[in-house]
Coordinates of C-alpha atoms in Angstrom, one line a residue:
Chain S
M6 CA -13.4 30.7 -3.2
M7 CA -14.8 27.5 -1.8
Y8 CA -14.0 23.8 -2.0
T9 CA -15.8 21.7 -4.6
Y10 CA -17.1 19.8 -1.6
K11 CA -20.6 20.8 -0.6
E12 CA -22.3 19.3 2.5
K13 CA -25.7 17.7 1.8
N14 CA -28.0 15.9 4.1
N15 CA -27.8 12.2 3.1
L16 CA -26.0 9.1 4.2
I17 CA -23.2 9.2 1.6
Y18 CA -22.0 12.5 3.1
K19 CA -22.2 11.0 6.6
L20 CA -19.9 8.1 6.1
N21 CA -16.6 7.8 7.8
S22 CA -14.0 9.2 5.4
R23 CA -12.1 5.9 5.5
T24 CA -15.2 4.1 4.2
A25 CA -15.8 6.6 1.4
I26 CA -12.2 6.7 0.3
S27 CA -12.0 2.8 0.4
Y28 CA -15.1 2.6 -1.7
I29 CA -13.8 5.1 -4.3
F30 CA -10.3 3.5 -4.3
L31 CA -11.8 0.0 -5.0
L32 CA -13.9 1.4 -7.8
V33 CA -10.8 2.9 -9.5
L34 CA -8.7 -0.2 -8.9
F35 CA -11.3 -2.6 -10.3
S36 CA -11.8 -0.3 -13.3
L37 CA -8.1 -0.5 -14.1
I38 CA -7.8 -4.2 -13.6
M39 CA -11.0 -5.3 -15.4
S40 CA -11.2 -5.0 -19.1
H41 CA -14.5 -6.8 -19.8
P42 CA -17.1 -4.2 -21.0
F43 CA -19.8 -5.9 -18.9
F44 CA -17.8 -5.4 -15.7
L45 CA -16.8 -1.8 -16.7
L46 CA -20.5 -1.1 -17.4
G47 CA -21.4 -2.6 -14.1
L48 CA -18.9 -0.4 -12.3
L49 CA -20.2 2.7 -14.1
L50 CA -23.8 1.7 -13.2
A51 CA -22.8 1.2 -9.5
V52 CA -21.0 4.5 -9.2
G53 CA -23.8 6.2 -11.1
V54 CA -26.5 4.9 -8.8
V55 CA -24.5 6.1 -5.7
I56 CA -23.9 9.5 -7.3
I57 CA -27.7 9.8 -8.0
S58 CA -28.5 8.8 -4.5
A59 CA -25.9 11.4 -3.1
D60 CA -27.8 14.1 -5.1
I61 CA -24.9 15.3 -7.1
V62 CA -26.2 14.5 -10.6
R63 CA -25.9 18.1 -11.9
E64 CA -22.2 18.1 -10.9
W65 CA -21.7 14.6 -12.4
I66 CA -23.1 15.8 -15.8
V67 CA -20.3 18.5 -15.9
Y68 CA -17.7 15.8 -15.3
L69 CA -19.2 13.6 -18.0
K70 CA -19.2 16.6 -20.5
V71 CA -15.5 17.3 -19.7
S72 CA -14.7 13.5 -20.2
L73 CA -16.0 13.7 -23.8
G74 CA -12.8 15.4 -24.9
F75 CA -10.6 12.7 -23.4
I76 CA -12.8 10.0 -24.8
I77 CA -12.6 11.5 -28.3
I78 CA -8.8 11.3 -28.0
I79 CA -9.0 7.7 -26.8
V80 CA -11.2 6.8 -29.8
L81 CA -9.0 8.7 -32.3
V82 CA -5.7 7.2 -31.2
N83 CA -7.1 3.6 -31.0
C84 CA -9.0 3.7 -34.3
I85 CA -6.4 5.5 -36.4
F86 CA -3.1 4.2 -35.1
V87 CA -3.8 0.6 -33.9
K88 CA -3.7 -2.0 -36.7
A89 CA -4.0 -5.1 -34.6
G90 CA -7.7 -5.8 -35.5
R91 CA -8.8 -8.0 -38.4
T92 CA -12.4 -6.9 -39.1
V93 CA -12.0 -3.8 -41.3
L94 CA -14.9 -1.5 -41.2
W95 CA -13.5 1.3 -43.4
W96 CA -10.5 1.8 -45.7
G97 CA -9.3 5.4 -45.7
P98 CA -6.8 7.3 -47.8
Y99 CA -3.0 6.8 -47.7
I100 CA -1.3 8.8 -45.0
P101 CA 2.5 9.3 -45.2
G102 CA 4.2 7.5 -42.3
L103 CA 1.1 5.6 -41.3
G104 CA 0.2 3.8 -44.5
K105 CA -3.3 3.2 -45.7
L106 CA -5.8 4.2 -43.0
R107 CA -8.1 1.4 -41.8
I108 CA -10.5 1.5 -39.0
T109 CA -11.3 -1.9 -37.5
L110 CA -14.2 -3.1 -35.4
E111 CA -11.8 -4.4 -32.7
A112 CA -10.1 -1.0 -32.3
L113 CA -13.5 0.7 -32.1
C114 CA -14.8 -1.7 -29.5
Y115 CA -11.5 -1.4 -27.5
A116 CA -11.9 2.4 -27.6
V117 CA -15.5 2.2 -26.4
G118 CA -14.4 -0.1 -23.6
M119 CA -11.6 2.3 -22.6
G120 CA -14.1 5.1 -22.8
L121 CA -16.2 3.3 -20.2
R122 CA -13.1 2.8 -18.0
F123 CA -12.4 6.5 -18.2
L124 CA -16.0 7.3 -17.3
V125 CA -15.8 5.0 -14.2
I126 CA -12.6 6.7 -13.1
I127 CA -14.0 10.2 -13.6
S128 CA -17.3 9.4 -11.9
A129 CA -15.4 7.9 -8.9
F130 CA -13.4 11.1 -8.6
C131 CA -16.6 13.2 -9.0
L132 CA -17.9 11.2 -6.0
F133 CA -14.7 11.8 -4.1
N134 CA -14.7 15.6 -4.8
Y135 CA -18.2 16.1 -3.7
T136 CA -18.5 13.7 -0.8
V137 CA -15.1 13.6 1.0
H138 CA -14.2 16.8 2.9
P139 CA -10.6 17.8 2.1
D140 CA -9.9 18.3 5.9
K141 CA -10.9 14.7 6.6
L142 CA -8.5 13.5 3.8
L143 CA -5.7 15.7 5.2
K144 CA -6.3 14.4 8.7
L145 CA -6.0 10.8 7.4
L146 CA -2.7 11.7 5.7
G147 CA -1.6 13.5 8.9
K148 CA -1.1 10.1 10.5
S149 CA 1.7 9.2 8.1
G150 CA 3.4 12.5 8.0
N151 CA 3.6 15.7 10.0
R152 CA 5.3 18.7 8.4
V153 CA 4.3 18.2 4.7
V154 CA 0.7 17.6 5.7
L155 CA 0.8 20.6 8.0
A156 CA 2.0 22.7 5.0
L157 CA -0.8 21.2 3.0
S158 CA -3.4 22.0 5.6
L159 CA -2.0 25.6 5.9
S160 CA -2.1 25.8 2.1
T161 CA -5.8 24.9 1.9
R162 CA -6.5 27.6 4.5
L163 CA -4.3 30.2 2.7
F164 CA -5.8 29.5 -0.7
P165 CA -9.1 31.5 -0.2
V166 CA -7.0 34.3 1.5
M167 CA -4.7 34.5 -1.5
M168 CA -7.6 34.5 -3.9
G169 CA -9.1 37.4 -1.8
D170 CA -5.7 39.2 -2.1
Y171 CA -5.7 38.7 -5.8
H172 CA -9.2 40.3 -6.2
R173 CA -8.3 43.1 -3.7
I174 CA -5.1 44.0 -5.5
K175 CA -6.8 44.0 -8.8
E176 CA -9.6 46.2 -7.5
V177 CA -7.0 48.7 -6.1
Q178 CA -5.2 48.7 -9.4
R179 CA -8.5 49.4 -11.2
C180 CA -9.2 52.3 -8.8
R181 CA -5.8 53.7 -9.8
G182 CA -6.9 53.6 -13.5
V183 CA -5.3 50.4 -14.7
N184 CA -7.4 48.9 -17.5
F185 CA -7.6 45.1 -17.3
Q186 CA -9.9 45.0 -20.4
E187 CA -7.1 45.8 -22.9
K188 CA -7.7 44.0 -26.2
R189 CA -4.1 43.2 -27.0
L190 CA -3.0 40.1 -25.0
W191 CA 0.5 41.3 -24.2
R192 CA -0.7 44.7 -23.0
K193 CA -3.3 43.0 -20.9
A194 CA -0.7 40.6 -19.5
Q195 CA 1.5 43.6 -18.6
K196 CA -1.2 44.9 -16.2
Y197 CA -1.0 41.6 -14.3
I198 CA 2.8 41.8 -13.6
P199 CA 2.5 44.1 -10.5
I200 CA -0.3 41.8 -9.1
M201 CA 2.0 38.7 -9.1
N202 CA 4.9 40.6 -7.5
I203 CA 2.6 42.1 -4.8
M204 CA 1.1 38.7 -4.1
L205 CA 4.5 37.1 -3.6
I206 CA 5.8 39.8 -1.3
S207 CA 2.6 40.0 0.8
G208 CA 2.5 36.2 0.9
L209 CA 6.0 35.9 2.2
E210 CA 5.3 38.6 4.8
R211 CA 2.3 36.7 5.9
S212 CA 4.3 33.5 6.2
F213 CA 6.5 35.1 8.8
Q214 CA 3.4 35.9 10.9
L215 CA 2.2 32.4 10.3
A216 CA 5.5 30.9 11.5
E217 CA 5.4 33.0 14.7
A218 CA 1.8 31.9 15.4
M219 CA 2.9 28.3 14.9
E220 CA 5.8 28.8 17.3
A221 CA 3.4 30.3 19.8
R222 CA 1.2 27.2 19.6
G223 CA 4.2 25.0 20.3
Y224 CA 5.1 23.9 16.8
S225 CA 8.7 22.8 17.5
L226 CA 7.9 20.9 20.7
E227 CA 8.6 17.1 20.7
G228 CA 5.7 14.7 20.1
K229 CA 2.4 15.3 18.3
S230 CA -1.0 14.9 19.7
Y231 CA -3.6 13.4 17.5
Y232 CA -7.3 13.0 17.8
S233 CA -10.1 12.1 15.5
L234 CA -13.8 13.1 15.9
E235 CA -14.9 10.7 13.2
L236 CA -17.0 7.9 14.4
W237 CA -17.4 4.3 13.1
R238 CA -21.1 3.6 12.7
P239 CA -23.0 0.5 11.7
R240 CA -23.4 2.0 8.2
D241 CA -19.6 1.9 7.7
F242 CA -19.4 -1.7 8.8
V243 CA -22.3 -2.7 6.4
I244 CA -20.5 -0.9 3.5
F245 CA -17.1 -2.5 4.4
A246 CA -18.8 -5.9 4.5
A247 CA -20.2 -5.3 1.0
L248 CA -16.8 -4.1 -0.2
G249 CA -15.2 -7.2 1.3
L250 CA -17.7 -9.4 -0.6
A251 CA -17.2 -7.5 -3.8
T252 CA -13.4 -7.7 -3.5
A253 CA -13.6 -11.5 -2.9
L254 CA -15.9 -12.0 -5.8
G255 CA -13.9 -9.7 -8.0
I256 CA -10.6 -11.6 -7.2
W257 CA -12.3 -15.0 -7.7
L258 CA -13.7 -13.9 -11.1
M259 CA -10.3 -12.5 -12.1
I260 CA -8.7 -15.8 -11.3
L261 CA -11.3 -17.5 -13.5
G262 CA -10.5 -15.0 -16.2
V263 CA -14.1 -13.8 -16.5
T264 CA -13.2 -10.1 -16.0
D265 CA -10.7 -10.1 -18.9
Y266 CA -11.8 -9.6 -22.5
Q267 CA -9.7 -10.1 -25.6
Y268 CA -10.3 -7.4 -28.2
Y269 CA -7.5 -8.3 -30.6
P270 CA -7.0 -9.8 -33.2
V271 CA -10.8 -10.6 -33.2
L272 CA -13.4 -9.9 -30.6
N273 CA -14.1 -12.7 -28.1
D274 CA -17.6 -14.1 -28.1
I275 CA -19.9 -12.5 -25.6
N276 CA -21.0 -14.9 -22.9
W277 CA -24.3 -13.6 -21.3
K278 CA -23.4 -15.5 -18.2
D279 CA -20.6 -13.0 -17.7
G280 CA -23.3 -10.3 -17.7
L281 CA -25.1 -11.9 -14.8
Q282 CA -21.9 -12.1 -12.8
A283 CA -21.1 -8.5 -13.6
G284 CA -24.6 -7.5 -12.6
F285 CA -24.3 -9.3 -9.2
F286 CA -20.8 -7.7 -8.7
S287 CA -22.3 -4.3 -9.5
M288 CA -25.2 -4.8 -7.1
L289 CA -22.7 -5.3 -4.2
L290 CA -21.2 -2.0 -5.0
M291 CA -24.6 -0.3 -5.0
I292 CA -25.1 -1.0 -1.2
P293 CA -24.3 2.6 -0.2
A294 CA -27.1 3.8 -2.4
V295 CA -29.5 1.2 -1.0
L296 CA -28.6 2.2 2.6
N297 CA -29.0 5.8 1.7
W298 CA -32.5 5.1 0.3
G299 CA -33.5 3.3 3.5
W300 CA -31.9 6.1 5.6
N301 CA -34.1 8.7 3.9
K302 CA -37.3 6.5 3.9
W303 CA -37.3 5.0 7.4
P304 CA -36.4 7.0 10.5
L305 CA -36.0 3.8 12.5
L306 CA -33.3 2.5 10.1
R307 CA -31.7 6.0 10.3
S308 CA -31.5 5.8 14.0
K309 CA -30.0 2.2 13.9
I310 CA -27.3 2.8 11.3
Chain L
M3 CA 11.1 9.4 -1.1
I4 CA 12.0 13.1 -1.1
T5 CA 9.0 13.8 1.0
W6 CA 10.0 11.1 3.4
K7 CA 13.5 12.4 3.7
Y8 CA 12.2 15.9 4.2
E9 CA 9.9 14.7 7.1
R10 CA 13.0 13.2 8.8
R11 CA 14.8 16.6 8.8
A12 CA 14.3 19.2 11.5
I13 CA 12.2 21.8 9.6
T14 CA 11.6 25.2 11.2
S15 CA 8.2 26.8 11.4
K16 CA 9.3 29.4 8.9
E17 CA 10.2 26.7 6.3
V18 CA 6.8 25.0 6.8
A19 CA 5.1 28.4 6.4
L20 CA 7.2 29.1 3.3
L21 CA 6.2 25.8 1.7
A22 CA 2.6 26.5 2.3
T23 CA 2.8 30.1 1.0
M24 CA 4.7 29.1 -2.3
G25 CA 2.4 26.1 -2.8
T26 CA -0.7 28.4 -2.3
L27 CA 0.7 31.1 -4.6
A28 CA 1.3 28.6 -7.4
A29 CA -2.1 27.0 -6.8
A30 CA -4.0 30.3 -6.6
L31 CA -2.5 31.8 -9.7
R32 CA -3.6 28.7 -11.7
I33 CA -7.2 30.1 -11.5
P34 CA -6.9 33.5 -13.3
F35 CA -4.7 31.9 -16.0
A36 CA -7.1 28.9 -16.4
V37 CA -8.8 30.7 -19.4
V38 CA -5.6 30.5 -21.5
M39 CA -5.0 26.8 -22.4
S40 CA -1.9 25.4 -20.7
V41 CA -0.4 28.8 -19.9
Q42 CA -0.1 29.1 -16.1
P43 CA 2.6 30.5 -13.8
A44 CA 2.5 27.4 -11.5
T45 CA 5.5 25.7 -13.2
F46 CA 7.6 28.9 -13.1
I47 CA 6.8 29.5 -9.4
I48 CA 7.6 25.9 -8.5
M49 CA 10.9 26.0 -10.4
I50 CA 12.0 29.3 -9.0
T51 CA 11.3 27.9 -5.5
G52 CA 13.3 24.8 -6.2
Y53 CA 16.1 27.0 -7.7
V54 CA 16.4 29.2 -4.6
F55 CA 15.6 26.8 -1.8
G56 CA 16.8 23.4 -3.1
A57 CA 15.4 20.1 -4.3
G58 CA 13.4 19.2 -1.2
P59 CA 11.3 22.4 -1.0
G60 CA 11.0 22.6 -4.8
F61 CA 9.6 19.0 -5.0
I62 CA 7.2 19.5 -2.1
V63 CA 5.9 22.8 -3.4
G64 CA 5.4 21.1 -6.8
M65 CA 3.7 18.2 -5.2
M66 CA 1.4 20.5 -3.1
T67 CA 0.3 22.8 -5.9
P68 CA -2.0 20.4 -7.8
L69 CA -3.3 18.7 -4.7
V70 CA -4.3 22.0 -3.1
S71 CA -5.6 23.7 -6.3
N72 CA -7.6 20.6 -7.2
F73 CA -9.5 20.8 -3.9
F74 CA -11.0 23.9 -5.5
L75 CA -10.8 23.0 -9.2
G76 CA -11.6 19.2 -8.9
Q77 CA -9.4 16.2 -8.2
G78 CA -9.1 13.6 -10.9
P79 CA -6.9 10.8 -12.2
W80 CA -4.5 13.5 -13.4
T81 CA -3.7 14.8 -9.8
P82 CA -1.0 12.2 -8.9
W83 CA 0.7 12.7 -12.3
Q84 CA 0.6 16.5 -11.9
M85 CA 2.1 16.1 -8.4
L86 CA 4.9 14.0 -9.9
A87 CA 5.5 16.3 -12.9
W88 CA 5.5 19.5 -10.9
G89 CA 7.5 18.0 -8.1
L90 CA 10.2 16.9 -10.5
S91 CA 10.2 20.4 -12.1
G92 CA 11.0 21.9 -8.8
A93 CA 13.7 19.3 -8.1
G94 CA 15.0 19.8 -11.7
A95 CA 15.4 23.5 -11.2
A96 CA 17.3 22.8 -7.9
L97 CA 19.7 20.6 -9.9
L98 CA 20.3 23.4 -12.3
A99 CA 21.0 25.8 -9.4
S100 CA 23.6 23.3 -8.0
K101 CA 25.5 23.6 -11.3
E102 CA 25.6 27.4 -11.4
K103 CA 27.4 29.8 -9.2
R104 CA 24.8 32.6 -9.6
F105 CA 21.4 33.0 -11.1
N106 CA 21.5 32.7 -14.9
I107 CA 18.2 33.8 -16.4
K108 CA 19.1 32.3 -19.8
T109 CA 19.6 28.7 -18.6
F110 CA 16.7 29.0 -16.2
T111 CA 14.4 30.2 -19.0
V112 CA 15.6 27.4 -21.4
L113 CA 14.9 24.8 -18.6
S114 CA 11.5 26.2 -17.9
G115 CA 10.6 26.1 -21.6
L116 CA 11.7 22.5 -21.8
W117 CA 9.6 21.6 -18.7
G118 CA 6.5 22.6 -20.7
Y119 CA 7.2 19.6 -22.8
I120 CA 8.5 17.3 -20.0
F121 CA 5.4 18.1 -18.0
G122 CA 3.1 17.1 -20.9
W123 CA 5.1 13.9 -21.6
I124 CA 4.8 12.8 -17.9
M125 CA 1.0 13.6 -18.0
N126 CA 0.6 11.6 -21.2
I127 CA 2.0 8.4 -19.6
W128 CA -1.2 7.6 -17.7
H129 CA -3.3 8.2 -20.8
W130 CA -1.1 6.0 -23.0
L131 CA -0.8 3.2 -20.4
G132 CA -4.4 3.2 -19.2
F133 CA -6.4 3.6 -22.4
I134 CA -4.4 2.7 -25.4
Y135 CA -3.5 -0.9 -26.6
P136 CA -1.3 -2.3 -28.0
L137 CA 1.5 -0.1 -26.5
T138 CA 3.5 0.4 -29.7
F139 CA 5.7 3.2 -30.9
S140 CA 3.0 4.6 -33.3
T141 CA 0.4 4.8 -30.5
F142 CA 3.0 6.4 -28.2
F143 CA 3.9 8.9 -30.9
A144 CA 0.3 9.6 -31.6
T145 CA -0.5 10.3 -27.9
Y146 CA 2.4 12.7 -27.7
A147 CA 1.7 14.4 -31.0
I148 CA -1.9 15.2 -29.9
S149 CA -0.5 17.0 -26.7
F150 CA 2.2 18.8 -28.7
P151 CA 0.3 22.1 -29.2
A152 CA -0.7 22.3 -25.5
D153 CA 2.8 21.4 -24.4
T154 CA 4.2 24.2 -26.7
M155 CA 1.8 26.7 -25.2
H156 CA 2.9 25.6 -21.7
G157 CA 6.6 25.9 -22.6
V158 CA 6.1 29.3 -24.2
G159 CA 4.1 30.5 -21.2
N160 CA 7.0 29.3 -18.9
I161 CA 9.5 31.2 -21.0
V162 CA 7.4 34.4 -20.8
F163 CA 6.9 34.1 -17.1
S164 CA 10.6 33.4 -16.5
L165 CA 11.8 36.4 -18.6
T166 CA 9.2 38.7 -17.0
F167 CA 9.4 37.6 -13.3
G168 CA 12.6 35.5 -13.1
K169 CA 15.0 38.1 -11.7
T170 CA 12.4 39.8 -9.5
F171 CA 11.2 36.6 -7.9
Y172 CA 14.8 35.3 -7.5
N173 CA 15.8 38.5 -5.7
I174 CA 12.8 38.5 -3.4
L175 CA 13.1 34.8 -2.6
S176 CA 16.9 35.0 -2.0
R177 CA 16.3 37.8 0.4
Y178 CA 13.7 35.8 2.2
K179 CA 16.0 32.8 2.3
K180 CA 18.7 34.9 4.0
K181 CA 16.1 36.1 6.5
I182 CA 15.1 32.5 7.5
T183 CA 18.6 31.0 7.4
V184 CA 20.1 30.5 10.9
V185 CA 23.9 30.6 10.8
N186 CA 25.6 28.8 13.7
F187 CA 28.9 30.3 14.7
T188 CA 29.6 28.0 17.6
E189 CA 33.2 26.8 17.5
K190 CA 33.8 23.0 17.8

């Protein structure tokens, strides 16, 4: 059992984890604050370009497919239950408790906008899962806490061991004649009961050994040493500068009210100037992909950043 | 808050190892049960940990379970809500334990069944707040109605796990708790 994270040879993977996490955090934050479809589309475009440049398109498609179920729920709830819109597209039958079913253009557009928001968030998490190593994240968390993060780190190490235990115990049971291919669900479930009990007991026994090993390495001593091997490189400063610009621009546009869009009771007029601003905002967030392109193309730039 | 309080306490290496083990067990057993929608032993394992060891360990094991398992299954916007929901289930079971003198499988099973729904309700909050507008009673009800079958499956699964493993897990964990508890007989 392995992490979802897979190391690849491109700049996105070689960023400082603080840079990568800040970028992803800002994407999610902006997608939650902004409701204008142009800006949501711009965010999706930006994260999509970075994902493509990070060479994780195949993984991204899986995430997009999984998102479809959530988006269908978003569309259904907004279209069927929200009656705030005025432009009726379709009158449906009478439904007890709900009244006469009506689907409005405003509800449909709002659902599409929120579907875009969901895609931005899911894509940002896809980027996080595949480009930020869990150990680096835990190391960052380790600065704020000690014991809980230590337990978390131990847990990520124990996870593959326990999955190995699970398969080993199952194999032993199979050798003893236990049939895990039973057709009846309850009979099948019964075969798994001993596995869970053995996993608990062996896990607890292992935790004693683990505790002793921790004591031997000075767990209970006062003070904690901390070091980080992660370097800050020019690429991180360039991306942070772009993020700073994007944040300043985003806040300014939010104050002007450009990033908001009123869906109800009738749709706001579309101002194509907003599209230009969203495009410029999106381009700032594509800087990691541009740097990655240069990093792959020019060895000199690679050596400098 | 609970995590911060726990950090301030002097925790032994055995307690840290226990948290890691229970968190891993709950996370690891999510994988084989992932094929059956919403049925997973994680809630039961977190609750029995909270019941035996108290609110702090219960909450932390609940908080760790999704974070660790999602490193392997995939993190998403659901992770923080899962951390909260499972953390509270561990703390909730500890609250039940504080009201009872000895382990009562019936009340524990009822609570675990209810947590199937409470877990789903907490998980629905982000969906309702983030993607539905206006926030009315009917949209709230609709969001919760859609998750009802999955929540019922989760609740039924918790009941089955509690009835099947409740007493065994309680006895094993209680014995382990006695082994790691240090009793100080020093007279004042």
